[in-house]
Coordinates of C-alpha atoms in Angstrom, one line a residue:
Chain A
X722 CA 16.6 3.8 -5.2
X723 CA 15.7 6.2 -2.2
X724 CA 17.6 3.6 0.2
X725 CA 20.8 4.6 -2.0
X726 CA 20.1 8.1 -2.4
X727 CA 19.2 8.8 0.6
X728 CA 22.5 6.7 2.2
X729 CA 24.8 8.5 0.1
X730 CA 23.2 11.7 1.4
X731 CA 24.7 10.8 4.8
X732 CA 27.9 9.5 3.5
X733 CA 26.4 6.0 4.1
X734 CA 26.8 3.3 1.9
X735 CA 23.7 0.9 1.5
X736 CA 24.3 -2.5 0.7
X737 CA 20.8 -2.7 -1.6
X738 CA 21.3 -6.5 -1.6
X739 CA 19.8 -6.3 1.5
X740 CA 16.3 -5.1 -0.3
X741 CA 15.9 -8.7 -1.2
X742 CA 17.0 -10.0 2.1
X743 CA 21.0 -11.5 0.6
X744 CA 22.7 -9.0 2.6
X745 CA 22.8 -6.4 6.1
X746 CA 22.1 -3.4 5.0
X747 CA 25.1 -1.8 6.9
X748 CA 23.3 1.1 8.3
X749 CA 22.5 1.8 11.8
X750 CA 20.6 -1.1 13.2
X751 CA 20.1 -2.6 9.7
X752 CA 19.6 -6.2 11.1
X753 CA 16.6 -5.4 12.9
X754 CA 15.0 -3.5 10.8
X755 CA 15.0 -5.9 8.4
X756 CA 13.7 -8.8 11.1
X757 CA 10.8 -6.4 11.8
X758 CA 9.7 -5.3 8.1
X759 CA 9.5 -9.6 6.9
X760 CA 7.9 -10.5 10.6
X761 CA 5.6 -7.5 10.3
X762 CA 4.9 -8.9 6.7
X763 CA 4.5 -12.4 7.1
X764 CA 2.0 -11.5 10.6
X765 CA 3.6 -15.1 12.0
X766 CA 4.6 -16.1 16.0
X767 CA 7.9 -13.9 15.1
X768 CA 7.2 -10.9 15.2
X769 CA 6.5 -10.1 19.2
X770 CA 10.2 -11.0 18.9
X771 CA 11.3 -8.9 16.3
X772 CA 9.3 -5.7 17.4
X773 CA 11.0 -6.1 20.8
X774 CA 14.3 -6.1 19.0
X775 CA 13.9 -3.3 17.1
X776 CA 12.1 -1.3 20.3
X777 CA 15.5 -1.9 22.1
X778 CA 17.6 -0.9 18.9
X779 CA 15.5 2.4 17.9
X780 CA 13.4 3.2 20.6
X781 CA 9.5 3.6 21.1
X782 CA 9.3 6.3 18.7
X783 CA 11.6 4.4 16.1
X784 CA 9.7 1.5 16.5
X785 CA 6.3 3.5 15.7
X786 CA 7.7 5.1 12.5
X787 CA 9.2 1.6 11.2
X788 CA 5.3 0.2 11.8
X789 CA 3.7 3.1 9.9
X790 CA 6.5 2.5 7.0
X791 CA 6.0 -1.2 6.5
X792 CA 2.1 -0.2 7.0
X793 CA 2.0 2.0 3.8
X794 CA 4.3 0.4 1.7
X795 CA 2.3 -2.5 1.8
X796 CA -0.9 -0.7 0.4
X797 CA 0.9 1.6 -1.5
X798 CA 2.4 -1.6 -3.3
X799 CA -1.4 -2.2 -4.0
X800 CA -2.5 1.3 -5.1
X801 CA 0.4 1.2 -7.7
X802 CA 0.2 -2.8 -9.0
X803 CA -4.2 -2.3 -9.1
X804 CA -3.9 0.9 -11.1
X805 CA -0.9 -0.2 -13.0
X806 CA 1.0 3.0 -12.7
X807 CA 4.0 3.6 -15.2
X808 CA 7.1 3.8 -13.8
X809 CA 8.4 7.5 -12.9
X810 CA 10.2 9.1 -15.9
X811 CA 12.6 10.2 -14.0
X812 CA 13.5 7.1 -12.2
X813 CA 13.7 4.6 -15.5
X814 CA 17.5 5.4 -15.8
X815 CA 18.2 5.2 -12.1
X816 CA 16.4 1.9 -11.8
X817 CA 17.8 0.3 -14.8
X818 CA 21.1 -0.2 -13.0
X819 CA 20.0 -2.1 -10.1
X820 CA 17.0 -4.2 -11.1
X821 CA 18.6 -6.6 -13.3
X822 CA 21.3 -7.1 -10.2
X823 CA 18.4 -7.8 -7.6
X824 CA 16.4 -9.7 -9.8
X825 CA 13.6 -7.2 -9.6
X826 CA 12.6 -7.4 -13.2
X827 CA 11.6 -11.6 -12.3
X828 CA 8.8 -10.3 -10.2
X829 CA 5.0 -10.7 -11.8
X830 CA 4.6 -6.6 -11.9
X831 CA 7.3 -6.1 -14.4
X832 CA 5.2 -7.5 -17.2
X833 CA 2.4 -4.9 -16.0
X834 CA 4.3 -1.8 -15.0
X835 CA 3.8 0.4 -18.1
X836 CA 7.2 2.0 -19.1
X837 CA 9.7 -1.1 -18.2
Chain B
X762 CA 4.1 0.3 27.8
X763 CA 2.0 0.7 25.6
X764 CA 3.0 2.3 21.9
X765 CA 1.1 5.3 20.5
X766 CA 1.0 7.1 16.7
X767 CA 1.3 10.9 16.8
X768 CA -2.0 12.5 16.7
X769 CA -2.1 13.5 12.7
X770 CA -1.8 9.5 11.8
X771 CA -4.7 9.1 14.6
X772 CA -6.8 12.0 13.0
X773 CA -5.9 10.4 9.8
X774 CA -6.6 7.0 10.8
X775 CA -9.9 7.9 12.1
X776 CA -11.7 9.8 9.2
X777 CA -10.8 6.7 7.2
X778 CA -12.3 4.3 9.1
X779 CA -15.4 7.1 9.8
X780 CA -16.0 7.0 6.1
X781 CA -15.7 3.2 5.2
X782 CA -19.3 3.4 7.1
X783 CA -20.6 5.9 4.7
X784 CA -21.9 5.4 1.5
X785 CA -19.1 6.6 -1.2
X786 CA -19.1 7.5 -4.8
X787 CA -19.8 3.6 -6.3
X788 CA -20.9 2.0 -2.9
X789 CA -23.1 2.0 -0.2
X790 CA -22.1 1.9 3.5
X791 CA -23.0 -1.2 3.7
X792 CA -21.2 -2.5 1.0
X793 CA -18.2 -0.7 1.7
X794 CA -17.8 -2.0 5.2
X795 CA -18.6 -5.7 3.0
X796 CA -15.5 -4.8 1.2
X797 CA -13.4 -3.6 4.3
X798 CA -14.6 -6.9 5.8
X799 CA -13.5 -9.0 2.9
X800 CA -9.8 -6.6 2.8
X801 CA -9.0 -7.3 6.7
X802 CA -10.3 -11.7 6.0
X803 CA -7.4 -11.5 3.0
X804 CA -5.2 -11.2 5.6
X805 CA -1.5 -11.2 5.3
X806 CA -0.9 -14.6 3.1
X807 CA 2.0 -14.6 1.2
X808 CA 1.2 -13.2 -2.7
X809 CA 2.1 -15.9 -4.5
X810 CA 0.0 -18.6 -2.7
X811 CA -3.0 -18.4 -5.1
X812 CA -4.9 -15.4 -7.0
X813 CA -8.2 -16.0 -6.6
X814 CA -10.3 -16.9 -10.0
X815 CA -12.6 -14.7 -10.3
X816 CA -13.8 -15.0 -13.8
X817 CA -16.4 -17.8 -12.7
X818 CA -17.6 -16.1 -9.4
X819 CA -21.2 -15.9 -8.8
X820 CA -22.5 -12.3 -9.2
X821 CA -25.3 -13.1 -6.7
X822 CA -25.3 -11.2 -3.5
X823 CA -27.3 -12.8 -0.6
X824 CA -28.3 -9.9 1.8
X825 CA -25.8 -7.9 3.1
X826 CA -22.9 -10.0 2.1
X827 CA -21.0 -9.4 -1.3
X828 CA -21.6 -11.7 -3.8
X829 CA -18.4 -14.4 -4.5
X830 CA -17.2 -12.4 -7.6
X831 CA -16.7 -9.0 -5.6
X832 CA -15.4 -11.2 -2.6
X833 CA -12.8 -12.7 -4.8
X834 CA -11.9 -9.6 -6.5
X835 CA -11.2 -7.7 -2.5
X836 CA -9.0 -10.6 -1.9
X837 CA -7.2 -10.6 -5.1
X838 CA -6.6 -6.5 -4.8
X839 CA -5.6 -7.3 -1.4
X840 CA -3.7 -10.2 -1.3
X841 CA -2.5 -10.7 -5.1
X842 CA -2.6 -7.2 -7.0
X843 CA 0.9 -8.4 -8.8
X844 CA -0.6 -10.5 -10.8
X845 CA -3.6 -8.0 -11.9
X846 CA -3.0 -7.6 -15.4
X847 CA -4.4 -4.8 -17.6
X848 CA -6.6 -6.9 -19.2
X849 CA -8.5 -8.3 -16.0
X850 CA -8.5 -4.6 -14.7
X851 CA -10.0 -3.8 -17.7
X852 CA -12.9 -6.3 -17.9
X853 CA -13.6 -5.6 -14.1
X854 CA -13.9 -2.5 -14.8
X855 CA -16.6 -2.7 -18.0
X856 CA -18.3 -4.9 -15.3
X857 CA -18.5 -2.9 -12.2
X858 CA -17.1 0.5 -13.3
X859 CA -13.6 1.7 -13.2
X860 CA -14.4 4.1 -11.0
X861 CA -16.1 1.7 -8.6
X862 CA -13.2 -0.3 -9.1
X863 CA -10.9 2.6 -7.8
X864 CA -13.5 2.7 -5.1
X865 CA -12.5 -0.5 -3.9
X866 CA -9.0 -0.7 -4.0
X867 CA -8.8 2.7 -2.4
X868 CA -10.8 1.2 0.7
X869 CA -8.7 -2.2 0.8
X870 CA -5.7 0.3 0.9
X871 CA -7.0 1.9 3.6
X872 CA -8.0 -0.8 5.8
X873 CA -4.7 -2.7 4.7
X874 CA -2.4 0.7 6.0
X875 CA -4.6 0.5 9.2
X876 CA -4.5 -2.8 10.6
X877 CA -0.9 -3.2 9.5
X878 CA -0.1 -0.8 11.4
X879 CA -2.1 -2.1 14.3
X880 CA -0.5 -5.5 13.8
X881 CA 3.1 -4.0 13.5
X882 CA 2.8 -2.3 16.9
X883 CA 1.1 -5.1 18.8
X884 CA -2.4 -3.6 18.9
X885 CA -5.7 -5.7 18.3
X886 CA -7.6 -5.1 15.2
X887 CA -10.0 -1.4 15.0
X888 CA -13.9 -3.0 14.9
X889 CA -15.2 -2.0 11.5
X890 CA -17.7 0.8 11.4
X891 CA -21.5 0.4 11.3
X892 CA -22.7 0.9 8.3
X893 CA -24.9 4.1 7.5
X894 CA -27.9 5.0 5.2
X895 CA -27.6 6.9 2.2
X896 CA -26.9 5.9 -1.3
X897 CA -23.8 6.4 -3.4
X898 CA -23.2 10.1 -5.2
X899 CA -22.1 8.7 -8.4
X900 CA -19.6 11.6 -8.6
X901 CA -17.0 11.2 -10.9
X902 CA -13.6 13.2 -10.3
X903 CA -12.4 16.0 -12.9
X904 CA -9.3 15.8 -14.7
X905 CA -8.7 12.3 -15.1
X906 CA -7.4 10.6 -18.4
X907 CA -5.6 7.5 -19.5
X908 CA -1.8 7.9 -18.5
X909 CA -0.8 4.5 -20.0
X910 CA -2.1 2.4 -16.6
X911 CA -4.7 0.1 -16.0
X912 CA -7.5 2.8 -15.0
X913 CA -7.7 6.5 -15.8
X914 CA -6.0 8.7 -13.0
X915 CA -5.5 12.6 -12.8
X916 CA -3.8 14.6 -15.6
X917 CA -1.8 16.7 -13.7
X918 CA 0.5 15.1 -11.5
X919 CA 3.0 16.2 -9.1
X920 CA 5.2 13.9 -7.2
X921 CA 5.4 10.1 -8.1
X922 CA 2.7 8.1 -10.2
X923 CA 1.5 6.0 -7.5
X924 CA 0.4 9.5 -5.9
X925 CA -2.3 9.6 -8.1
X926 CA -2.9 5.9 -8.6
X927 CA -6.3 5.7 -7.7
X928 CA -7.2 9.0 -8.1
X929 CA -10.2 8.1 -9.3
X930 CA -11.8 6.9 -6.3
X931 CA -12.0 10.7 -5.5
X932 CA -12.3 11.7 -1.6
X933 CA -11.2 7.9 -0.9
X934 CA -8.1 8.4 -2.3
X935 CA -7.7 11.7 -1.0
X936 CA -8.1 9.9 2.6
X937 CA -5.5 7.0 1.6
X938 CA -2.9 9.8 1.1
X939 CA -3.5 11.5 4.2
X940 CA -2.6 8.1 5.9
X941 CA 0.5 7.9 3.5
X942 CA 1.5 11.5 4.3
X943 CA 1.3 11.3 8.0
X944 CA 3.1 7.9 8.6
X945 CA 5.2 8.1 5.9
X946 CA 7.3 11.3 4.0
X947 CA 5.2 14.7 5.5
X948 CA 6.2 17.2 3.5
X949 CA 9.9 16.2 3.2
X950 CA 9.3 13.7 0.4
X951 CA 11.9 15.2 -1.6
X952 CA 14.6 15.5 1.7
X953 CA 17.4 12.8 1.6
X954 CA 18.4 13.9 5.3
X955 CA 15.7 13.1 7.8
X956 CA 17.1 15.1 11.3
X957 CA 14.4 15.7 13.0
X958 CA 12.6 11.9 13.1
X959 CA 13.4 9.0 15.5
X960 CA 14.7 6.5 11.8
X961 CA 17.1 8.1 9.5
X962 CA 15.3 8.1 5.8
X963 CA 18.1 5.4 4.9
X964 CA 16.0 3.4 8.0
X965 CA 12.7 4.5 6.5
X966 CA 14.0 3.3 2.9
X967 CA 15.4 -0.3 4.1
X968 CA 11.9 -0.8 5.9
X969 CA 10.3 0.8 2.4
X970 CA 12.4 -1.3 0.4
X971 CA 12.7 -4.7 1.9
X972 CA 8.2 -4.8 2.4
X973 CA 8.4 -4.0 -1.4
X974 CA 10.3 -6.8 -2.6
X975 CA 8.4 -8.9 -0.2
X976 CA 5.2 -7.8 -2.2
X977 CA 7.2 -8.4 -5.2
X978 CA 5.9 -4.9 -6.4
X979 CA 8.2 -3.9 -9.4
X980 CA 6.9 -0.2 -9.3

């Protein structure tokens, strides 16, 4: 939801297909950013390659702030699916319009996200 | 060359890992750096690989090490916390305590946000503290009350749930969120327009985004 918001804010349009990896983004150096966030994920032999990429598309200090992103989203994925937060009241309605579209509601943590 | 953090993450990153050492609320030093050492062996598998059962651990602890149910439970927080349900959260939590629970998820979240970080940039892994005497304060935070999730978490909130998702894990949580702040949002949580950063926040969101649906977290 914030990669829309935030895209429009710019008078950007985000392609949010890309969130599940069926489409570029369309912003600025969408392609690598995405590379780096599944390479950085997975931990495998790709992602020297990816993080070089991105380093030459964003720059030493873009490439620091990507790391720290993928870095807390992955544990803040875990603070909120160990606690079983409810989802935001004020983002139900905004949600409800993608997450059928991606497929969002297939994943496990649907069933335990209290609100949805 | 090599790639540095600015030095709020590094002063964040380092009273985190200071503290895994100490003894906490629920756990002792020891066991706490047990549990760091069980978060950082997890290591990046893909979610949906296995969830550890951990129904029919062993409860027995030899020495220092945790015993199989607690080393099983790290590495399902860790590695498979989609497919905690609020039932097993629930009967953990009559087991251990759901504040020791907390406890424990707030340290794998912390050791988690540092070494991915560290593996992100290239950097070898921090060594984990020594552990130090003392024994656990069995301090329970004010405030906190059943908001319809799978452990109690403050009353009051301002700012997204997951800000005070484990809320009850008290000062660990407090140091989990100084790591979110820093590399994440500062202050300008609420800011669409990023100007003064190296990403735009639609960069910061794709990143956000996409390592969500790779954990297949819903929230």
């Amino acid at each position: 939801m914030l990669l829309g918001l935030s895209s429009g804010a710019i008078d950007e349009t985000a392609d949010l297909q890309s969130v599940i990896g069926n489409a570029d983004a369309g912003i600025q150096a969408a392609a690598e950013l995405s590379a780096f966030a599944e390479a950085a994920w997975r931990q495998d032999e790709s992602l020297g390659g990816a993080r070089a990429a991105l380093r030459a598309a964003v720059g030493d200090a873009g490439l620091v702030e990507a790391a720290q992103t993928v870095a807390v989203f992955r544990s803040l994925n875990i603070a909120a699916d160990s606690s079983g937060i409810p989802l935001d009241e004020d983002w139900k309605d905004a949600a409800a319009g993608f997450v059928g579209e991606l497929g969002l509601d297939e994943f496990p943590t649907a069933a335990n996200t209290p609100g949805y | 060359m090599p790639l540095h953090v600015r030095a709020p993450v590094q002063d964040a990153a380092d009273a985190a890992w200071a503290a895994l050492g100490q003894a906490g609320a629920w756990w002792t030093g020891t066991e706490r750096v047990a549990i760091a050492e069980a978060a950082r062996a997890a290591g990046p598998r893909p979610l949906w690989d296995r969830a550890p059962d951990i129904a029919s651990a062993s409860r027995h602890a030899d020495g220092d090490d945790l015993s199989p149910f607690l080393a099983l439970l790290v590495e399902r927080v860790a590695v498979g916390p989609a497919t905690l349900t609020r039932d097993d959260v629930q009967a953990i939590a009559q087991e251990i305590g759901d504040a020791a629970y907390a406890e424990l998820a707030s340290i794998v979240c912390q050791v988690v946000t540092i070494d991915q970080l560290a593996a992100a940039l290239g950097h070898d892994f921090r060594p984990l503290p020594s552990p130090q005497a003392g024994e656990p304060t069995q301090v329970r935070p004010d405030g906190m009350a059943d908001v319809g999730g799978h452990i109690e978490m403050t009353a009051e909130n301002f700012g997204p749930n997951v800000g005070r998702s484990l809320s009850l894990a008290g000062d660990d949580h407090v140091r989990w969120r100084e790591l979110v702040f820093t590399m994440y949002s500062g202050a300008e949580f609420f800011e669409m327009v990023w100007d003064s950063r190296a990403l735009s926040r639609p960069q910061v969101e794709l990143l956000a985004a996409r390592t969500s649906a790779l954990n297949e977290c819903f929230y």
